[in-house]
Short mmCIF file of C-alpha atoms in Angstrom, two decimals:
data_model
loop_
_atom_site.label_atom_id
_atom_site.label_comp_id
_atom_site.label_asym_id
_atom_site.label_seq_id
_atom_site.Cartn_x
_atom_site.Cartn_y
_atom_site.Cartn_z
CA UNK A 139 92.33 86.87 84.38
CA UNK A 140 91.16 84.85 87.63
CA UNK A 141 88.88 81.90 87.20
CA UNK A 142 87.37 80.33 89.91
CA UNK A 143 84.28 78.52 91.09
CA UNK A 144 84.04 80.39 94.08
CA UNK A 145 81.89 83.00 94.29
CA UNK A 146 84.53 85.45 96.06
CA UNK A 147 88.31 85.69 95.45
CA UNK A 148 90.34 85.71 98.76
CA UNK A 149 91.90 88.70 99.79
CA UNK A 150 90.51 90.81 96.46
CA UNK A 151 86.94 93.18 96.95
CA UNK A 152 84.46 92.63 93.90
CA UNK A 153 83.53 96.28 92.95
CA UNK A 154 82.10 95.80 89.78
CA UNK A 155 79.54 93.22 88.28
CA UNK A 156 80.09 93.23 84.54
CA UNK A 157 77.40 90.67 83.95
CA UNK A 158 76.94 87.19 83.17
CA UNK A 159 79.53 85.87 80.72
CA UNK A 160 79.10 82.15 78.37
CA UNK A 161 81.33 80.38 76.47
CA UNK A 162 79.77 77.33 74.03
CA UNK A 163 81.54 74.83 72.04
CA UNK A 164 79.70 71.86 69.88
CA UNK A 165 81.71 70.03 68.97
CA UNK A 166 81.26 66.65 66.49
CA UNK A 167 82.57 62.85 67.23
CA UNK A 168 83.61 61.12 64.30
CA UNK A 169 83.29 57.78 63.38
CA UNK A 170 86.91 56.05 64.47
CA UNK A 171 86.42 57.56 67.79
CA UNK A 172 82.57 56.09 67.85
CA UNK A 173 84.27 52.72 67.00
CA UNK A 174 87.40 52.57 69.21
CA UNK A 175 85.09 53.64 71.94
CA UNK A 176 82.81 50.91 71.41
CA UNK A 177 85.88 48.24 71.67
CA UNK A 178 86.74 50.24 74.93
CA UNK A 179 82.89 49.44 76.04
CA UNK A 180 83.09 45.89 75.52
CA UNK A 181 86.41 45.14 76.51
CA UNK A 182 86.73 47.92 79.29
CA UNK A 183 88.51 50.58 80.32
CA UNK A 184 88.53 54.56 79.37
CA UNK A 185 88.06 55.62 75.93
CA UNK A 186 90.92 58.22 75.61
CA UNK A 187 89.85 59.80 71.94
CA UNK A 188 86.73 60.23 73.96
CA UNK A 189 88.46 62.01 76.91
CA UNK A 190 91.00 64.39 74.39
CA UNK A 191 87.51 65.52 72.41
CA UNK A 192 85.87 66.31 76.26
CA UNK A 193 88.97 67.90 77.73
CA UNK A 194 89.83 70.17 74.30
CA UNK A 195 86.09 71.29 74.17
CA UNK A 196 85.93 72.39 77.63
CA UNK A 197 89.29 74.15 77.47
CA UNK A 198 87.84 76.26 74.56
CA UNK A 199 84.27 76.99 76.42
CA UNK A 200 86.89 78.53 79.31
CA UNK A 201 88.77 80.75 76.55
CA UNK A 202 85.78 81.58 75.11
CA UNK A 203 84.46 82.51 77.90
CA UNK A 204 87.38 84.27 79.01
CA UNK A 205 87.79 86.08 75.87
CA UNK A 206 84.15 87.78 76.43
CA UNK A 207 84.70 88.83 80.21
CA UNK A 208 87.76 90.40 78.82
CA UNK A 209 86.05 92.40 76.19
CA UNK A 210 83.90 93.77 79.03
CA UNK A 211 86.67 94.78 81.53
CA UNK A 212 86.32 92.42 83.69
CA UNK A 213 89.48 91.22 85.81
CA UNK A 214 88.03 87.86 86.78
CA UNK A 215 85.23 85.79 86.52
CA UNK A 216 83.54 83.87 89.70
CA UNK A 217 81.02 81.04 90.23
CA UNK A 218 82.00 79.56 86.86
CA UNK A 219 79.57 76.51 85.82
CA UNK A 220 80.62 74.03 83.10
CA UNK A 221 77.63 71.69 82.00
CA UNK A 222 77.85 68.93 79.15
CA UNK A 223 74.83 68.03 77.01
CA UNK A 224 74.71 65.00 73.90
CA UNK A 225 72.82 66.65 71.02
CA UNK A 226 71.78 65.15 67.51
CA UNK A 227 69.74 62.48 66.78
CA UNK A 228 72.51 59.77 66.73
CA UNK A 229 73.97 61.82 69.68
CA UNK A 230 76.83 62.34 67.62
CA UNK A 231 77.43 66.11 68.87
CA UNK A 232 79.13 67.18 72.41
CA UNK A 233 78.12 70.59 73.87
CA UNK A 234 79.86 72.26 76.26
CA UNK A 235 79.23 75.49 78.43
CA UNK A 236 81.06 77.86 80.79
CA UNK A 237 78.78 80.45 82.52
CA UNK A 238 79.89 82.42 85.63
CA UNK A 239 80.02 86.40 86.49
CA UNK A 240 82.64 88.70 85.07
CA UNK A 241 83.98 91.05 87.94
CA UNK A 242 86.12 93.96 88.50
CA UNK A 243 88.26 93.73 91.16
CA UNK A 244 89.95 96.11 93.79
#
């Protein structure tokens, strides 16, 4: 399966639109990362338990996505989107979706 950003794939013809495919993790932030990443706030530099949670939910948007463009047929999907939102009302939850169009291709 081809992932890509792009809306075309060099040197491979799109002959199929299978339709618009998502993948959506939440996923929660517990309290020891809260608190290490507040000592990383005040004393500076990146908050790595912060970085491992963002990196690992992203990574399972893109399978889950993935997973659903295969279930159509789809060879590939193109113009993939990844967007990160803070829900709850401490902010306490990460959300993260991939979006983009599962294609056939020649």
């Amino acid at each position: 399966m081809i992932l890509t950003t792009t809306p075309t794939i060099e040197g491979r013809t799109i002959i199929e639109y299978k339709g618009v495919v998502f993948g959506e993790v939440v996923a929660g932030v517990n309290f020891l990362r809260d608190f290490a990443a507040s000592i990383r706030n005040f004393v500076g530099g990146r908050s790595g338990s912060y970085e491992d949670e963002l990196i690992s939910a992203r990574a399972q948007a893109m399978r889950e996505m993935e997973d659903r463009a295969q279930k159509l047929g789809a060879d590939a999907v193109v113009g993939i989107d990844i967007d990160y939102e803070v829900l709850g009302t401490d902010n306490g939850m990460l959300m993260v979706t991939a979006s983009g169009t599962a294609v056939k291709l020649n």
